[in-house]
Short mmCIF file of C-alpha atoms and ligand atoms in Angstrom, two decimals:
data_model
loop_
_atom_site.label_atom_id
_atom_site.label_comp_id
_atom_site.label_asym_id
_atom_site.label_seq_id
_atom_site.Cartn_x
_atom_site.Cartn_y
_atom_site.Cartn_z
CA MET A 206 5.97 29.82 -17.26
CA THR A 207 4.06 30.10 -13.86
CA SER A 208 4.60 28.69 -10.94
CA LEU A 209 2.50 25.82 -9.88
CA PHE A 210 1.29 24.78 -7.21
CA ILE A 211 0.33 21.18 -6.29
CA ALA A 212 -1.42 19.39 -3.13
CA VAL A 213 -0.33 15.88 -3.52
CA GLU A 214 -3.10 13.76 -1.18
CA GLY A 215 -4.53 10.42 -0.47
CA PRO A 216 -5.14 7.64 2.06
CA HIS A 217 -2.99 6.99 4.99
CA ARG A 218 -0.18 5.28 3.16
CA VAL A 219 -0.76 5.66 -0.06
CA GLY A 220 2.76 7.67 -1.01
CA LYS A 221 2.23 10.83 -0.21
CA THR A 222 5.55 12.13 1.07
CA THR A 223 7.61 9.13 -1.44
CA ILE A 224 5.72 10.85 -4.58
CA ALA A 225 5.72 14.75 -3.49
CA GLY A 226 9.41 14.60 -2.38
CA LEU A 227 10.35 12.60 -5.80
CA LEU A 228 7.43 14.53 -8.30
CA ALA A 229 9.49 18.36 -6.68
CA THR A 230 12.83 16.22 -7.75
CA ARG A 231 11.98 16.10 -11.51
CA LEU A 232 9.82 19.04 -11.66
CA GLU A 233 12.70 21.36 -11.06
CA LYS A 234 14.38 19.63 -13.82
CA ARG A 235 11.86 18.97 -15.98
CA THR A 236 11.12 23.09 -15.63
CA ASN A 237 14.04 24.63 -14.62
CA LYS A 238 12.85 26.14 -12.17
CA ARG A 239 13.57 26.34 -8.02
CA VAL A 240 10.64 24.07 -6.07
CA HIS A 241 9.46 24.67 -2.35
CA LEU A 242 8.35 21.01 -0.95
CA THR A 243 6.60 21.40 1.70
CA SER A 244 4.16 18.99 4.10
CA GLU A 245 0.35 19.56 6.41
CA PRO A 246 0.80 19.66 9.00
CA THR A 247 3.41 22.47 8.86
CA GLN A 248 6.86 22.60 10.25
CA SER A 249 5.66 25.19 12.97
CA ALA A 250 5.54 24.25 16.42
CA LEU A 251 1.08 24.00 16.22
CA GLY A 252 2.26 21.59 12.66
CA ARG A 253 4.73 19.88 15.21
CA LEU A 254 1.94 19.48 18.14
CA LEU A 255 -0.73 18.50 15.19
CA ARG A 256 1.93 15.88 14.81
CA THR A 257 2.05 14.29 18.22
CA PRO A 258 0.71 10.53 17.77
CA GLU A 259 -1.13 11.68 21.09
CA SER A 260 -2.48 14.33 20.29
CA VAL A 261 -4.73 16.37 23.08
CA LEU A 262 -6.73 17.83 19.94
CA HIS A 263 -9.75 15.83 18.84
CA GLY A 264 -12.75 15.78 16.74
CA ARG A 265 -13.97 20.68 16.22
CA PRO A 266 -10.73 22.06 18.20
CA LEU A 267 -8.39 19.66 16.05
CA ALA A 268 -10.26 21.08 12.84
CA LEU A 269 -9.46 24.65 13.80
CA ALA A 270 -6.70 24.05 14.92
CA VAL A 271 -5.28 21.95 11.88
CA ALA A 272 -7.28 25.03 9.94
CA ALA A 273 -5.25 27.57 11.87
CA ASP A 274 -1.94 25.91 10.47
CA ARG A 275 -2.91 25.76 7.51
CA ALA A 276 -3.81 29.68 7.15
CA ALA A 277 -0.71 30.24 8.47
CA HIS A 278 1.33 28.40 5.62
CA VAL A 279 -0.56 29.62 3.11
CA GLU A 280 -0.29 33.09 3.99
CA SER A 281 3.73 32.91 5.49
CA GLU A 282 5.49 30.19 3.94
CA ILE A 283 2.90 29.15 0.02
CA ILE A 284 2.57 32.70 -1.03
CA PRO A 285 5.79 34.08 -0.17
CA ALA A 286 7.15 31.02 -2.34
CA LEU A 287 4.70 31.36 -5.32
CA ASP A 288 6.09 35.77 -5.60
CA GLU A 289 9.44 34.17 -5.88
CA CYS A 290 8.66 32.21 -8.56
CA LEU A 291 9.25 28.93 -7.07
CA HIS A 292 6.39 26.31 -8.07
CA VAL A 293 5.04 24.99 -4.41
CA VAL A 294 4.46 21.28 -3.70
CA THR A 295 3.11 20.20 -0.54
CA ASP A 296 2.10 17.01 1.07
CA ARG A 297 -0.89 17.32 2.24
CA TYR A 298 -3.72 20.53 2.22
CA VAL A 299 -7.06 20.71 2.74
CA GLN A 300 -8.55 17.88 1.09
CA SER A 301 -6.54 15.95 4.24
CA SER A 302 -8.63 17.70 6.55
CA MET A 303 -12.24 17.23 4.32
CA VAL A 304 -11.33 13.43 5.37
CA LEU A 305 -9.67 13.19 8.13
CA GLN A 306 -11.60 15.32 10.29
CA ARG A 307 -14.35 13.81 9.15
CA VAL A 308 -13.54 10.52 10.04
CA ASP A 309 -13.67 12.35 13.69
CA GLY A 310 -17.15 13.65 13.29
CA LEU A 311 -17.11 16.85 11.67
CA ASP A 312 -19.25 17.20 8.63
CA LEU A 313 -18.52 18.44 5.00
CA ASP A 314 -19.91 22.39 5.46
CA GLU A 315 -18.13 22.84 9.08
CA ILE A 316 -15.02 21.74 7.96
CA TRP A 317 -15.09 23.89 4.34
CA ALA A 318 -15.90 26.45 6.65
CA TYR A 319 -13.12 26.78 8.25
CA ASN A 320 -10.86 26.31 5.23
CA GLN A 321 -13.28 28.22 2.29
CA TYR A 322 -10.41 31.19 2.33
CA VAL A 323 -7.07 28.88 1.23
CA LEU A 324 -5.41 29.13 -2.02
CA PRO A 325 -7.01 26.57 -4.41
CA ALA A 326 -4.25 24.33 -5.95
CA THR A 327 -3.67 21.82 -8.35
CA SER A 328 -5.37 18.74 -6.66
CA ILE A 329 -3.46 15.37 -7.12
CA TYR A 330 -5.22 12.74 -5.64
CA LEU A 331 -3.17 9.39 -5.39
CA GLU A 332 -5.34 6.05 -5.03
CA ASP A 333 -4.36 2.08 -4.27
CA ASP A 334 -6.45 -0.89 -3.57
CA PRO A 335 -7.20 -0.73 0.40
CA GLU A 336 -5.83 -3.53 0.62
CA VAL A 337 -1.93 -2.74 -0.56
CA MET A 338 -2.63 0.60 2.34
CA THR A 339 -3.90 -1.58 4.84
CA CYS A 340 -0.69 -4.02 4.55
CA ARG A 341 1.60 -1.03 4.60
CA LEU A 342 0.03 0.40 7.85
CA ARG A 343 0.33 -3.08 8.99
CA GLN A 344 3.83 -3.03 8.61
CA GLY A 345 4.58 -0.24 9.83
CA ALA A 346 4.74 1.69 13.81
CA ALA A 347 1.98 1.39 16.48
CA LEU A 348 -1.17 3.46 14.43
CA SER A 349 -2.51 7.14 15.17
CA ARG A 350 -5.55 7.39 17.00
CA LEU A 351 -6.94 8.76 13.34
CA GLU A 352 -5.58 5.41 11.45
CA MET A 353 -7.55 3.77 13.80
CA VAL A 354 -10.62 5.39 13.94
CA GLY A 355 -10.95 5.32 10.44
CA SER A 356 -9.92 2.87 7.51
CA PRO A 357 -8.08 3.18 3.60
CA ARG A 358 -11.35 2.08 2.23
CA ARG A 359 -12.75 5.16 4.03
CA GLU A 360 -10.82 7.38 3.23
CA LEU A 361 -10.41 6.52 -0.22
CA GLU A 362 -14.69 6.61 -0.66
CA LEU A 363 -14.12 9.96 1.45
CA TYR A 364 -11.29 11.35 -0.65
CA ARG A 365 -14.20 11.20 -4.23
CA GLU A 366 -16.73 13.17 -2.30
CA ALA A 367 -13.90 15.77 -0.99
CA ARG A 368 -13.40 15.69 -4.91
CA GLN A 369 -17.07 15.76 -6.10
CA PHE A 370 -17.03 18.88 -3.53
CA LEU A 371 -13.79 20.99 -4.35
CA ALA A 372 -15.64 20.29 -8.35
CA GLY A 373 -18.28 22.60 -7.82
CA GLU A 374 -15.58 25.24 -6.20
CA ASP A 375 -13.60 24.94 -9.88
CA TRP A 376 -10.79 23.25 -8.01
CA PRO A 377 -7.95 21.40 -10.69
CA GLN A 378 -8.10 17.90 -9.58
CA HIS A 379 -6.70 14.90 -11.07
CA VAL A 380 -6.63 11.14 -9.85
CA ILE A 381 -3.59 9.01 -10.29
CA ASP A 382 -3.76 5.65 -9.99
CA CYS A 383 -0.79 3.78 -8.15
CA HIS A 384 -1.83 0.40 -8.74
CA GLY A 385 0.96 -1.85 -9.51
CA LYS A 386 3.67 1.21 -10.54
CA ASP A 387 7.27 2.21 -8.93
CA PRO A 388 7.17 6.12 -7.46
CA ASP A 389 9.10 7.30 -11.14
CA HIS A 390 6.18 5.50 -13.08
CA ILE A 391 3.97 7.31 -11.17
CA VAL A 392 5.03 10.57 -11.50
CA GLY A 393 5.60 10.23 -15.18
CA ALA A 394 1.25 9.34 -14.80
CA ILE A 395 1.49 12.95 -12.80
CA PHE A 396 3.51 15.44 -15.23
CA ASP A 397 1.28 13.15 -18.48
CA SER A 398 -2.33 13.94 -16.35
CA LEU A 399 -0.21 18.46 -15.92
CA GLN A 400 0.75 17.93 -19.44
CA LEU A 401 3.87 18.52 -18.52
N1 ATP B 643 4.48 2.90 -5.34
C1 ATP B 643 5.31 2.64 -4.19
N2 ATP B 643 5.22 1.09 -4.83
C2 ATP B 643 5.29 0.77 -3.25
N3 ATP B 643 5.79 1.34 -2.70
C3 ATP B 643 5.56 2.42 -2.01
C4 ATP B 643 5.37 3.53 -3.50
N4 ATP B 643 4.93 4.85 -3.01
C5 ATP B 643 5.24 4.48 -1.65
N5 ATP B 643 5.51 3.25 -1.07
C6 ATP B 643 6.05 2.84 0.38
O1 ATP B 643 4.88 2.87 1.13
C7 ATP B 643 4.80 3.67 2.35
C8 ATP B 643 4.27 4.62 2.86
O2 ATP B 643 4.21 5.97 2.09
P1 ATP B 643 4.91 6.95 1.90
O3 ATP B 643 5.56 7.96 3.59
O4 ATP B 643 5.04 7.53 1.12
O5 ATP B 643 2.63 7.37 2.73
P2 ATP B 643 1.90 8.54 3.00
O6 ATP B 643 0.57 8.14 1.95
O7 ATP B 643 2.80 9.66 3.35
O8 ATP B 643 2.10 8.01 3.98
P3 ATP B 643 1.33 8.97 5.94
O9 ATP B 643 -0.21 9.03 4.94
O10 ATP B 643 1.16 7.82 6.66
O11 ATP B 643 1.94 9.89 5.68
C9 ATP B 643 6.72 3.75 2.40
O12 ATP B 643 7.16 2.32 3.10
C10 ATP B 643 7.05 3.81 1.53
O13 ATP B 643 8.58 3.95 1.39
C1 LIG B 644 -3.13 17.85 7.56
C2 LIG B 644 -3.74 17.39 8.25
C3 LIG B 644 -3.06 16.15 9.26
N1 LIG B 644 -3.99 15.97 9.98
C4 LIG B 644 -3.26 14.73 11.03
C5 LIG B 644 -3.56 12.78 10.80
C6 LIG B 644 -2.08 12.86 11.20
O1 LIG B 644 -2.15 12.77 12.27
C7 LIG B 644 -1.45 13.60 11.21
C8 LIG B 644 -0.52 13.82 9.75
O2 LIG B 644 0.61 13.23 9.60
P1 LIG B 644 1.54 11.71 7.81
O3 LIG B 644 1.97 11.26 8.90
O4 LIG B 644 0.79 12.75 7.18
O5 LIG B 644 -0.20 11.13 8.09
O6 LIG B 644 -1.77 15.19 11.10
C9 LIG B 644 -5.42 15.94 9.64
O7 LIG B 644 -5.95 15.51 11.38
N2 LIG B 644 -5.98 16.79 9.00
C10 LIG B 644 -5.24 17.78 8.44
O8 LIG B 644 -5.69 18.29 7.23
#
């Protein structure tokens, strides 16, 4: 089979990292083909700076830095892995900018202008009740700036708008309802959606 490039997306604490990891493990077994598991911001020096909770960058400078990290991610990591016939699973991708940079005050057209040259990904949108994610946010460590400015409910709305926008760009997209499901069942639902 041809290599898949899958982006796992969704609001803070919906379970992206958990599901991306499990999806990578099960995809490898299911297709007998290696998977490159990655995430954004990346592990580069720029990516690590962007992950700093009290990042010095806000608004437009942050949007541009995130897009630069993504462009390097695509060129130096994602395309080479696909060229080596690996599947690629990324925890966050363009849609995260189409949500988080909007929370930070930018509009969709500007965000897309910074990201329009990226490689389209088969996109998995994880959704759950906002209360579930709010509860997980309260249980965790101190909130980051963007977690404080936004909310799971607002992020869900913005993800739906991102999805409508990318449908116009012909991106393959699947919504997975995670409510009440354990990670194994969620990955099963992803396989069903992808007809794997
Ligand atoms: N299906 C699930 N059922 C119950 N708990 C879950 C499920 N998926 C993830 N969790 C738990 O929810 C918390 C957040 O999960 P995770 O870190 O994977 O989310 P995330 O979307 O990557 O978060 P962030 O946006 O903050 O990076 C973790 O404690 C994780 O164990
Ligand atoms: C991909 C992406 C990331 N960010 C910011 C938002 C958070 O501060 C971190 C991501 O951390 P998490 O542990 O994955 O929640 O990076 C952003 O602003 N825009 C983006 O596109």
